[in-house]
PDB file of C-alpha atoms in Angstrom:
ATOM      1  CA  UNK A   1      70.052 100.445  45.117  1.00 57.00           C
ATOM      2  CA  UNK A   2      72.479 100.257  47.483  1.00 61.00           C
ATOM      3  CA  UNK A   3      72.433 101.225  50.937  1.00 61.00           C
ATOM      4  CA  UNK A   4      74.954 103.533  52.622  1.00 59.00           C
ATOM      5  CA  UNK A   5      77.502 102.074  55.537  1.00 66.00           C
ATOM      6  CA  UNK A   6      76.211 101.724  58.443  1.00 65.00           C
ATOM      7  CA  UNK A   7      78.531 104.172  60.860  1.00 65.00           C
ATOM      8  CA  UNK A   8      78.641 103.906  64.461  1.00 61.00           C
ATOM      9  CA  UNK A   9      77.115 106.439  66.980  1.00 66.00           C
ATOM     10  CA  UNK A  10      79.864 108.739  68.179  1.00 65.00           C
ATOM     11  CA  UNK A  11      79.984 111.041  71.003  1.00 66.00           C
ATOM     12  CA  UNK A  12      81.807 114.742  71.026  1.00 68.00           C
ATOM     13  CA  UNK A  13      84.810 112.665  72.855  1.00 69.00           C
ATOM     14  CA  UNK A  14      85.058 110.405  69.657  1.00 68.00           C
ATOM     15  CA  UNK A  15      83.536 107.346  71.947  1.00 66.00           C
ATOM     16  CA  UNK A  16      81.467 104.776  69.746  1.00 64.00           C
ATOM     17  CA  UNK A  17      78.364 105.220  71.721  1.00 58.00           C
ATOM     18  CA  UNK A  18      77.173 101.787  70.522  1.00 61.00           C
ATOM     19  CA  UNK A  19      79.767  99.934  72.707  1.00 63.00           C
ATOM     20  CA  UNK A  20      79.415 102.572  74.983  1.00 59.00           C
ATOM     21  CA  UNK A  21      75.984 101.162  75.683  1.00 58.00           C
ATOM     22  CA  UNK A  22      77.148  97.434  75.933  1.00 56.00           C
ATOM     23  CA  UNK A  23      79.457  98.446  78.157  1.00 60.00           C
ATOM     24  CA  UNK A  24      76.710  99.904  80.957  1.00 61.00           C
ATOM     25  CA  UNK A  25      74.207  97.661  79.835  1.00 60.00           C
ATOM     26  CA  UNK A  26      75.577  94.517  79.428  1.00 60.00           C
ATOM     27  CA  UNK A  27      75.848  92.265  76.430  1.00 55.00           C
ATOM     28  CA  UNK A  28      72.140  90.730  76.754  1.00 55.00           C
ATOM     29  CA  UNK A  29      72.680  87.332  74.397  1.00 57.00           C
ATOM     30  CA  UNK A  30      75.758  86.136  76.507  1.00 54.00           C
ATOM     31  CA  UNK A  31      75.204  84.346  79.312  1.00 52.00           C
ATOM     32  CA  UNK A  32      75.775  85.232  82.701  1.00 53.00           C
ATOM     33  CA  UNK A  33      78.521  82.430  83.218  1.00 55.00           C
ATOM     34  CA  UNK A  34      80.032  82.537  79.785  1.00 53.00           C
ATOM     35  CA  UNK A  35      82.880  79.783  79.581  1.00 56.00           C
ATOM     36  CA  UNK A  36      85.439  82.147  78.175  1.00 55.00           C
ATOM     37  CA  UNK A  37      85.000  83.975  81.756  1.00 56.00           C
ATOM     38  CA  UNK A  38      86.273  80.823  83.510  1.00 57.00           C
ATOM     39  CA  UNK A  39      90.162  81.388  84.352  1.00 62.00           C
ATOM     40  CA  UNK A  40      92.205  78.789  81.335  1.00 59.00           C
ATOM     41  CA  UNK A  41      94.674  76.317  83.144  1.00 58.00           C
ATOM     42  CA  UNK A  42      97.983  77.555  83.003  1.00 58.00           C
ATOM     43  CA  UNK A  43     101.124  75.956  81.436  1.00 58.00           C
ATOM     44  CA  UNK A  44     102.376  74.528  85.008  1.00 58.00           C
ATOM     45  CA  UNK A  45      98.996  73.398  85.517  1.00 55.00           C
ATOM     46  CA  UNK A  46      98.933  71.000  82.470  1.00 52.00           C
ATOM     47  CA  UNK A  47     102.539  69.638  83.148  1.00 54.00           C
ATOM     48  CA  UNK A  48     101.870  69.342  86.343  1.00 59.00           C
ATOM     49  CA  UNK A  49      98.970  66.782  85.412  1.00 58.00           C
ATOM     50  CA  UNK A  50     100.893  64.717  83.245  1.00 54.00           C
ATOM     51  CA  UNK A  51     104.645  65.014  84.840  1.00 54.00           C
ATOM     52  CA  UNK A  52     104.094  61.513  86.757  1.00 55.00           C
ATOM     53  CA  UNK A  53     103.717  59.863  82.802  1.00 56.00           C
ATOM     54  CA  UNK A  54     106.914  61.707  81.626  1.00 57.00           C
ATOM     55  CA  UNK A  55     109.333  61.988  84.520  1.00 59.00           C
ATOM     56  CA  UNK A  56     110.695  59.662  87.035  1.00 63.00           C
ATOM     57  CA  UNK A  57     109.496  59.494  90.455  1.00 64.00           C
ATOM     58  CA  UNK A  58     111.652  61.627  92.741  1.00 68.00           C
ATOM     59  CA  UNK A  59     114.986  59.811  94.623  1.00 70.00           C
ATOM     60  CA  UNK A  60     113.648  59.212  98.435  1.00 74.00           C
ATOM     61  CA  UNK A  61     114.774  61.219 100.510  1.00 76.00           C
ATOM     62  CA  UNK A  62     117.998  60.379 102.188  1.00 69.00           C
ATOM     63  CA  UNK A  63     117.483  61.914 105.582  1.00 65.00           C
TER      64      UNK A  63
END
């Protein structure tokens, strides 16, 4: 016997009431200081660490 498809809550606007309440609530199994929340290096970041193994040091300055 099979069981029917489970079909989210829906307010009169259409909103899934479901994520609605995640939303205000708050996902309860993630933790507070979930990694993903942690900003991700950025490209310039990352060369930056490794431009003194691929580039030349910088002519000194003539002045």
């Amino acid at each position: 016997m099979e069981e029917p498809e489970q079909q989210p809550e829906v307010d009169e606007s259409g909103r899934n009431l479901t994520q609605r309440r995640i939303d205000e609530e708050g996902a309860s199994d993630e933790p507070a200081d979930a990694p993903w929340d942690e900003p991700l290096p950025t490209q310039v970041d990352a060369a930056d660490e490794h431009a003194d193994e691929t580039s030349p040091p910088p002519p000194p300055d003539p002045a």
